[in-house]
Coordinates of C-alpha atoms and ligand atoms in Angstrom, one line a residue:
X29 CA -106.3 83.2 56.0
X30 CA -105.4 80.3 58.0
X31 CA -103.0 81.7 61.0
X32 CA -104.0 84.9 60.9
X33 CA -107.4 84.6 62.0
X34 CA -106.4 86.8 65.6
X35 CA -107.1 90.2 66.0
X36 CA -103.2 91.3 66.9
X37 CA -99.8 90.5 65.5
X38 CA -96.2 91.3 66.4
X39 CA -94.3 92.3 63.2
X40 CA -90.7 92.0 63.4
X41 CA -88.9 93.6 60.8
X42 CA -84.4 92.6 60.0
X43 CA -82.7 93.8 57.1
X44 CA -82.1 90.9 54.2
X45 CA -78.0 91.9 54.8
X46 CA -79.0 91.6 58.3
X47 CA -80.7 88.0 58.0
X48 CA -77.9 86.1 55.4
X49 CA -75.2 87.8 57.3
X50 CA -74.3 85.0 59.6
X51 CA -75.3 82.8 57.2
X52 CA -73.0 84.1 54.6
X53 CA -69.8 84.2 57.4
X54 CA -70.4 80.7 57.7
X55 CA -69.7 79.7 53.8
X56 CA -67.0 81.8 53.5
X57 CA -65.3 80.0 56.3
X58 CA -66.8 76.7 55.0
X59 CA -64.8 78.0 51.4
X60 CA -61.8 78.7 52.9
X61 CA -61.1 75.6 55.0
X62 CA -61.8 74.0 51.8
X63 CA -59.5 76.4 49.9
X64 CA -56.5 75.4 52.6
X65 CA -57.5 71.7 52.6
X66 CA -57.3 71.6 48.8
X67 CA -53.7 73.7 49.1
X68 CA -52.3 71.9 51.3
X69 CA -53.2 68.5 49.4
X70 CA -52.1 69.5 46.6
X71 CA -49.0 70.3 47.8
X72 CA -48.7 67.5 49.6
X73 CA -49.2 65.1 46.2
X74 CA -47.0 67.1 44.1
X75 CA -44.2 66.5 47.2
X76 CA -45.1 62.9 47.3
X77 CA -45.0 62.5 43.5
X78 CA -42.1 64.5 43.0
X79 CA -40.4 61.9 46.4
X80 CA -42.2 58.9 43.7
X81 CA -41.4 60.2 40.4
X82 CA -37.7 61.5 40.3
X83 CA -36.0 58.7 41.6
X84 CA -38.0 56.3 38.7
X85 CA -37.7 59.5 36.4
X86 CA -33.7 59.5 36.7
X87 CA -33.2 55.9 36.9
X88 CA -35.2 56.3 33.3
X89 CA -32.6 59.0 31.6
X90 CA -29.9 56.6 32.8
X91 CA -31.0 53.7 31.4
X92 CA -31.4 55.5 28.0
X93 CA -28.3 57.4 28.4
X94 CA -26.6 53.7 29.2
X95 CA -28.5 52.2 26.2
X96 CA -27.3 54.8 24.0
X97 CA -23.5 54.7 24.9
X98 CA -23.2 57.6 27.2
X99 CA -21.0 57.6 30.3
X100 CA -23.4 56.8 33.5
X101 CA -22.9 58.5 36.8
X102 CA -24.0 56.0 39.5
X103 CA -27.4 56.0 41.1
X104 CA -25.9 56.7 45.0
X105 CA -28.6 59.5 46.2
X106 CA -31.3 57.5 49.0
X107 CA -34.4 56.8 48.0
X108 CA -37.5 55.0 49.2
X109 CA -35.8 51.2 49.8
X110 CA -37.8 49.7 46.6
X111 CA -35.7 52.6 44.1
X112 CA -33.3 52.4 46.5
X113 CA -32.9 48.7 45.1
X114 CA -33.3 49.2 41.7
X115 CA -30.9 51.7 41.7
X116 CA -28.1 49.7 43.4
X117 CA -28.9 46.6 40.1
X118 CA -28.9 49.1 38.1
X119 CA -26.0 50.7 38.9
X120 CA -23.8 46.8 39.7
X121 CA -25.6 45.4 35.8
X122 CA -23.9 49.0 34.5
X123 CA -20.1 48.3 36.4
X124 CA -20.7 44.9 34.8
X125 CA -21.4 45.2 31.5
X126 CA -19.3 48.0 31.4
X127 CA -16.5 45.7 32.4
X128 CA -17.7 43.2 29.6
X129 CA -17.6 46.1 27.1
X130 CA -13.9 47.2 28.0
X131 CA -12.9 43.3 27.9
X132 CA -14.6 42.9 24.5
X133 CA -13.1 46.3 23.7
X134 CA -9.7 45.2 24.3
X135 CA -10.2 41.4 22.7
X136 CA -11.0 43.5 19.6
X137 CA -7.7 45.3 20.3
X138 CA -5.5 42.6 20.3
X139 CA -7.0 40.8 16.9
X140 CA -7.0 43.9 15.2
X141 CA -3.4 45.2 16.5
X142 CA -1.6 41.9 15.7
X143 CA 0.6 41.1 13.1
X144 CA -1.3 37.8 12.4
X145 CA -3.8 37.6 9.7
X146 CA -6.7 36.1 11.6
X147 CA -10.0 35.2 9.5
X148 CA -13.8 33.3 11.7
X149 CA -16.0 31.8 9.4
X150 CA -19.0 30.1 9.6
X151 CA -19.0 27.0 9.1
X152 CA -22.8 26.4 8.1
X153 CA -23.3 29.7 6.3
X154 CA -20.0 29.8 5.2
X155 CA -20.0 33.5 5.2
X156 CA -17.0 35.5 7.1
X157 CA -17.6 36.8 10.2
X158 CA -13.6 38.2 10.8
X159 CA -11.3 39.9 8.9
X160 CA -8.8 42.1 10.3
X161 CA -6.8 44.5 9.9
X162 CA -3.8 42.6 9.0
X163 CA -6.3 40.3 6.6
X164 CA -7.2 44.4 4.6
X165 CA -3.6 45.0 3.6
X166 CA -2.6 41.8 3.0
X167 CA -5.1 40.4 0.3
X168 CA -5.8 44.3 -0.5
X169 CA -9.8 44.3 -0.1
X170 CA -11.4 46.4 3.2
X171 CA -13.4 44.9 5.6
X172 CA -16.6 46.1 4.4
X173 CA -16.6 43.7 1.2
X174 CA -16.1 41.0 3.2
X175 CA -17.4 40.8 6.4
X176 CA -20.8 38.9 6.1
X177 CA -20.1 37.4 2.5
X178 CA -19.7 34.3 1.9
X179 CA -16.0 32.4 0.7
X180 CA -17.1 31.9 -2.5
X181 CA -18.7 35.5 -3.2
X182 CA -15.5 37.0 -1.7
X183 CA -13.3 34.7 -3.5
X184 CA -14.8 36.1 -6.7
X185 CA -14.4 40.1 -6.1
X186 CA -10.2 38.9 -5.2
X187 CA -7.4 36.9 -6.6
X188 CA -5.6 37.2 -4.3
X189 CA -7.8 35.7 -1.5
X190 CA -9.0 32.9 -4.3
X191 CA -5.3 32.2 -4.5
X192 CA -5.0 31.8 -0.7
X193 CA -8.3 29.7 -0.4
X194 CA -7.6 27.5 -3.1
X195 CA -3.4 27.0 -2.5
X196 CA -4.3 26.1 1.4
X197 CA -7.4 24.1 0.8
X198 CA -9.2 25.8 4.1
X199 CA -12.3 24.2 2.3
X200 CA -10.8 20.9 3.0
X201 CA -11.3 22.0 6.5
X202 CA -15.1 23.1 7.1
X203 CA -15.8 19.6 8.3
X204 CA -12.6 19.1 10.3
X205 CA -12.4 19.8 14.2
X206 CA -8.6 19.1 14.7
X207 CA -6.3 21.6 14.5
X208 CA -4.1 22.1 11.4
X209 CA -1.1 23.7 10.7
X210 CA 1.3 24.4 7.5
X211 CA 3.3 26.3 5.1
X212 CA 2.3 27.8 2.9
X213 CA 3.5 29.9 -0.3
X214 CA 1.1 32.2 -2.5
X215 CA 2.0 34.8 -5.4
X216 CA -0.1 38.2 -5.0
X217 CA 0.5 40.3 -7.7
X218 CA 4.0 38.8 -8.8
X219 CA 4.9 38.8 -5.2
X220 CA 5.8 35.3 -3.7
X221 CA 4.3 35.3 0.1
X222 CA 5.7 32.6 2.3
X223 CA 2.6 31.7 5.3
X224 CA 2.1 29.2 8.2
X225 CA -1.5 28.7 8.4
X226 CA -3.2 27.7 11.5
X227 CA -6.7 26.6 11.5
X228 CA -9.0 25.4 14.1
X229 CA -12.7 25.1 15.2
X230 CA -14.1 28.0 17.4
X231 CA -16.5 27.4 20.4
X232 CA -19.8 29.0 20.1
X233 CA -20.5 32.0 22.3
X234 CA -24.1 30.1 23.2
X235 CA -22.2 26.5 23.6
X236 CA -18.6 25.0 24.4
X237 CA -19.7 21.9 22.7
X238 CA -21.0 23.5 18.9
X239 CA -17.8 24.5 17.0
X240 CA -20.1 26.5 14.3
X241 CA -17.3 28.4 13.2
X242 CA -13.2 28.0 11.2
X243 CA -11.1 30.2 13.0
X244 CA -7.6 30.9 10.6
X245 CA -4.5 32.3 11.4
X246 CA -2.0 33.9 9.2
X247 CA 1.2 34.2 10.5
X248 CA 3.5 35.4 7.3
X249 CA 6.7 35.2 7.0
X250 CA 8.1 36.3 3.9
X251 CA 10.2 38.7 5.7
X252 CA 12.0 36.2 7.8
X253 CA 12.5 34.2 4.9
X254 CA 14.0 36.7 2.6
X255 CA 16.4 36.9 5.6
X256 CA 16.9 33.7 6.2
X257 CA 17.9 33.5 2.0
X258 CA 19.9 36.5 2.4
X259 CA 21.9 35.0 5.4
X260 CA 22.4 32.0 2.8
X261 CA 23.8 33.3 0.2
X262 CA 26.1 36.0 2.1
X263 CA 27.5 33.0 3.9
X264 CA 28.2 31.1 0.8
X265 CA 29.6 34.3 -0.8
X266 CA 31.8 34.0 2.1
X267 CA 32.6 30.6 0.8
X268 CA 33.1 31.7 -2.5
X269 CA 35.3 34.8 -1.2
X270 CA 37.3 31.9 -0.3
X271 CA 37.7 29.6 -3.1
X272 CA 38.4 32.9 -5.5
X273 CA 41.4 34.2 -3.4
X274 CA 42.7 30.8 -3.8
X275 CA 42.2 30.5 -7.7
X276 CA 43.1 33.5 -8.3
X277 CA 46.9 33.2 -7.4
X278 CA 46.8 29.1 -8.4
X279 CA 45.1 30.4 -11.8
X280 CA 46.5 33.6 -12.5
X281 CA 49.9 32.9 -12.3
X282 CA 50.3 30.5 -14.4
X283 CA 47.9 32.4 -16.8
X284 CA 50.0 35.2 -17.2
X285 CA 53.8 33.5 -18.3
X286 CA 51.4 31.6 -20.9
X287 CA 50.5 35.3 -22.4
X288 CA 53.2 36.5 -22.6
X289 CA 54.8 33.6 -24.2
X290 CA 52.1 32.6 -26.6
X291 CA 52.0 37.4 -27.2
X292 CA 55.7 36.4 -27.9
X293 CA 55.6 33.7 -30.3
X294 CA 52.7 35.6 -32.0
X295 CA 55.1 38.2 -33.1
X296 CA 57.8 35.8 -34.5
X297 CA 54.9 33.7 -36.3
X298 CA 53.2 35.7 -38.1
X299 CA 51.2 32.8 -40.5
X300 CA 49.5 31.4 -36.9
X301 CA 49.4 34.6 -35.1
X302 CA 44.9 34.5 -35.4
X303 CA 45.6 31.4 -33.6
X304 CA 47.4 32.6 -30.7
X305 CA 45.0 36.0 -31.1
X306 CA 42.3 33.3 -30.0
X307 CA 43.6 32.0 -27.0
X308 CA 45.1 35.0 -25.4
X309 CA 41.0 35.9 -26.2
X310 CA 40.2 32.5 -24.0
X311 CA 43.0 33.3 -21.8
X312 CA 41.7 36.7 -20.8
X313 CA 38.1 35.5 -20.9
X314 CA 39.6 33.1 -17.7
X315 CA 40.6 36.1 -16.0
X316 CA 37.8 38.0 -16.9
X317 CA 35.6 35.7 -14.7
X318 CA 38.0 35.7 -12.0
X319 CA 37.8 39.7 -11.4
X320 CA 34.2 39.6 -11.4
X321 CA 34.7 35.8 -8.5
X322 CA 36.7 38.5 -6.6
X323 CA 34.6 41.7 -6.9
X324 CA 31.8 39.7 -6.3
X325 CA 33.2 38.0 -3.1
X326 CA 35.3 41.3 -2.5
X327 CA 34.5 44.6 -4.0
X328 CA 36.6 46.6 -4.1
X329 CA 35.7 50.1 -1.9
X330 CA 34.3 52.8 -4.2
X331 CA 36.6 55.4 -4.5
X332 CA 34.2 57.0 -7.2
X333 CA 31.6 58.1 -5.3
X334 CA 30.2 61.5 -7.5
X335 CA 27.0 62.5 -7.3
X336 CA 25.1 60.8 -10.0
X337 CA 22.5 61.6 -12.4
X338 CA 20.3 58.2 -12.9
X339 CA 18.2 58.9 -15.2
X340 CA 21.5 60.3 -17.5
X341 CA 22.7 56.8 -16.1
X342 CA 20.0 54.7 -17.4
X343 CA 20.0 56.4 -20.7
X344 CA 23.7 56.2 -21.3
X345 CA 23.2 52.6 -20.7
X346 CA 20.1 52.1 -23.2
X347 CA 22.5 53.8 -25.9
X348 CA 25.0 51.3 -25.1
X349 CA 22.4 48.4 -25.8
X350 CA 20.4 49.5 -28.0
X351 CA 21.1 47.3 -31.0
X352 CA 21.4 44.4 -28.8
X353 CA 17.1 45.1 -28.1
X354 CA 16.5 46.0 -32.2
X355 CA 17.7 42.9 -33.3
X356 CA 15.8 40.8 -30.7
X357 CA 12.3 43.5 -31.8
X358 CA 13.2 44.5 -27.9
X359 CA 10.6 47.9 -27.5
X360 CA 11.8 49.8 -24.5
X361 CA 9.0 52.1 -22.6
X362 CA 11.0 54.2 -19.8
X363 CA 9.1 56.2 -17.2
X364 CA 11.0 58.9 -15.9
X365 CA 10.6 60.6 -12.5
X366 CA 12.7 63.7 -12.1
X367 CA 14.7 62.4 -9.6
X368 CA 18.0 64.0 -7.1
X369 CA 21.4 62.8 -7.3
X370 CA 22.5 60.0 -5.1
X371 CA 26.3 59.7 -4.4
X372 CA 27.1 56.2 -5.8
X373 CA 29.7 54.5 -8.2
X374 CA 28.0 55.0 -11.6
X375 CA 30.5 52.8 -12.6
X376 CA 29.6 49.8 -10.0
X377 CA 25.4 50.6 -10.3
X378 CA 25.1 51.1 -14.1
X379 CA 27.4 47.6 -14.2
X380 CA 24.0 46.2 -12.4
X381 CA 21.6 47.8 -15.2
X382 CA 24.2 45.8 -17.5
X383 CA 23.4 42.2 -15.9
X384 CA 20.0 43.1 -15.1
X385 CA 18.4 44.3 -18.4
X386 CA 21.1 41.3 -19.8
X387 CA 18.6 38.9 -18.0
X388 CA 15.7 41.1 -19.4
X389 CA 16.6 40.2 -23.1
X390 CA 17.7 36.9 -22.2
X391 CA 13.9 36.2 -21.0
X392 CA 12.9 37.1 -24.0
X393 CA 12.7 34.8 -27.2
X394 CA 11.2 38.0 -29.5
X395 CA 9.4 40.7 -29.0
X396 CA 8.4 41.6 -25.9
X397 CA 8.6 45.4 -23.7
X398 CA 11.3 46.1 -21.4
X399 CA 9.7 48.7 -19.9
X400 CA 11.8 51.1 -17.4
X401 CA 10.7 53.1 -14.4
X402 CA 12.2 55.9 -11.6
X403 CA 10.3 56.7 -9.0
X404 CA 11.3 59.7 -6.3
X405 CA 10.0 59.0 -3.1
X406 CA 10.5 61.9 -1.4
X407 CA 9.5 60.9 1.7
X408 CA 11.4 58.3 2.2
X409 CA 14.4 60.3 0.6
X410 CA 14.7 57.0 -1.1
X411 CA 14.8 56.7 -4.9
X412 CA 13.3 53.3 -7.1
X413 CA 14.8 52.5 -10.6
X414 CA 12.3 48.9 -11.9
X415 CA 13.6 46.8 -14.5
X416 CA 10.1 45.3 -15.8
X417 CA 10.1 43.0 -18.9
X418 CA 7.4 40.9 -20.5
X419 CA 9.7 37.4 -21.1
X420 CA 10.2 33.8 -19.2
X421 CA 9.1 34.8 -15.9
X422 CA 11.0 32.5 -13.0
X423 CA 9.4 29.7 -11.3
X424 CA 9.6 29.7 -7.0
X425 CA 13.0 27.3 -7.6
X426 CA 14.3 29.7 -9.4
X427 CA 13.3 33.5 -7.3
X428 CA 14.1 31.9 -4.3
X429 CA 17.5 30.6 -5.8
X430 CA 18.2 34.5 -7.9
X431 CA 21.8 35.9 -6.6
X432 CA 23.4 32.6 -5.0
X433 CA 26.5 32.5 -7.2
X434 CA 26.6 30.3 -10.5
X435 CA 23.2 29.6 -10.2
X436 CA 22.0 29.9 -13.2
X437 CA 19.5 28.4 -15.4
X438 CA 21.3 29.1 -19.2
X439 CA 23.6 26.8 -21.0
X440 CA 26.2 29.1 -21.3
X441 CA 25.9 31.8 -17.8
X442 CA 28.2 31.7 -15.2
X443 CA 25.5 32.7 -12.9
X444 CA 27.5 35.6 -11.1
X445 CA 25.4 38.5 -13.1
X446 CA 22.7 38.8 -10.2
X447 CA 25.1 37.7 -7.4
X448 CA 27.9 40.5 -8.7
X449 CA 24.5 42.9 -8.9
X450 CA 23.1 41.8 -5.1
X451 CA 25.7 42.7 -3.5
X452 CA 26.6 45.8 -5.4
X453 CA 23.5 47.2 -3.9
X454 CA 24.1 46.1 -0.8
X455 CA 27.0 48.1 -0.2
X456 CA 25.1 50.7 -1.5
X457 CA 23.0 50.2 1.5
X458 CA 20.5 49.9 -1.4
X459 CA 17.9 46.9 -1.4
X460 CA 16.5 44.4 -4.4
X461 CA 13.0 43.4 -4.7
X462 CA 12.0 40.8 -7.1
X463 CA 9.2 39.2 -8.6
X464 CA 7.9 37.0 -11.2
X465 CA 5.4 35.1 -12.6
X466 CA 6.5 31.9 -15.3
X467 CA 5.5 32.7 -18.4
X468 CA 4.5 36.5 -17.9
X469 CA 7.7 38.4 -17.1
X470 CA 9.6 39.9 -14.1
X471 CA 9.9 42.6 -12.1
X472 CA 12.8 44.1 -10.4
X473 CA 12.7 47.2 -8.3
X474 CA 16.5 48.8 -7.2
X475 CA 16.1 51.6 -4.0
X476 CA 19.1 53.7 -2.9
X477 CA 19.0 56.1 -0.8
X478 CA 19.8 60.5 -1.5
Ligands
ATP27 N1 14.4 38.7 -16.2 C1 14.9 37.6 -15.9 N2 14.1 36.8 -16.5 C2 14.0 34.8 -15.8 N3 14.7 34.6 -15.3 C3 15.9 35.3 -15.2 C4 15.4 37.0 -15.6 N4 17.2 37.9 -14.5 C5 17.5 36.6 -13.9 N5 16.5 35.4 -14.3 C6 17.1 33.9 -14.2 O1 18.0 34.2 -12.8 C7 19.4 32.9 -13.1 C8 20.5 33.8 -12.8 O2 21.1 35.0 -13.0 P1 22.4 35.4 -13.3 O3 21.9 36.8 -14.0 O4 22.4 35.4 -12.1 O5 23.0 34.5 -14.1 P2 22.9 34.1 -15.5 O6 22.1 34.9 -16.8 O7 22.7 33.1 -15.9 O8 24.6 33.7 -16.2 P3 25.4 35.4 -16.8 O9 24.3 36.5 -15.8 O10 26.7 35.3 -15.2 O11 25.9 35.7 -17.9 C9 19.3 33.1 -14.8 O12 19.8 32.0 -15.3 C10 17.4 32.9 -15.7 O13 16.9 31.8 -14.7
MG28 MG1 23.3 37.4 -16.5

């Protein structure tokens, strides 16, 4: 055999384990070193990635919190340069946006809490973009039924809104950029409203040059006008009072003398008695008129205050009016609620009811309905009495003049009925609110505290 062709051989015997031991040691050391290095590298990579990724994750979380409207705490901690800059930019941006948000909320709050009605309309689409709380109350329209709808759509939905748009002629101002200011009168559900309207063009958010919205601001002057009317009325009453006092003195004394003599003549000359009676009746009429005048301007203080059951008072009065109502074919409808007693002079209140019902009867030409309702306004400690008729109604001039002494549209009217009634209710610290629509009827609501 090749290589073994000599006669002598040296044999070396080494165990397999001893032979591979150094090799195994080497391999173990190698594996340990590699493992250690791998372990160290993994830790380093983990630490490094945490260092890089964590701030980014925090920023992402803060961004999504901000986007969903949650509160964001400023990202102040120090990281590496790029993220630091990103954090600073983010914090500055959130601050600015929060500031802008606060400004926006404040403007919205102002629009929502102002007593003025605010409506904004897009001139191109004619869609309503703003309709504040005052408008909701004024037009009895919830905002969700108005915003993003066109003016025409809302007009079909609400009679009040339609009335307002038509009488203010706001649609004619769509093409104009000049501001318009004017006063307006509208009748919503038989109630007359006085408005001061201001119409202006609103610049668009994108550019000051483009005026794509129309802004309508409605200032409700109804209460102010009512107060002014009240003032004028009480001024007039004062004058009437002075005049009445003079008249009473000058007319009553001679009347009393004439009356006395005629009574005397009547006794003596039986034939002419009828004529004398007539003269006395007329003199008495003049006297009653003067009493009315005096009561109107200077009512006697109520000495007859009694705990009064208003429903019974109304029932009693209706018994007295029954025949008159029947003759004209007028139906009476009653809706009485249980009421607490009210401390008033019942005679005077009855006079008010009679005056108002008399007017209702006179307003109905033939066949109609007079509805009398009483209501307990427990929350306000008040009671309300409404008298509604289906008569001729009143125009705005008449409504405005109601309660003015001597104002009458009737040929034989003295125009003192309502003036006296207003005065009596005023004396009782109550209120009378009148609403009416020509051709449809009128409503008188008396409110009294108990
Ligand atoms: N229910 C009503 N319907 C229609 N018009 C009314 C009604 N109540 C009052 N008016 C109007 O108000 C005016 C004033 O009423 P008021 O009662 O003060 O006087 P008058 O009825 O004319 O006269 P008087 O009551 O002294 O006989 C009336 O002339 C009438 O035009
Ligand atoms: Mg009258």
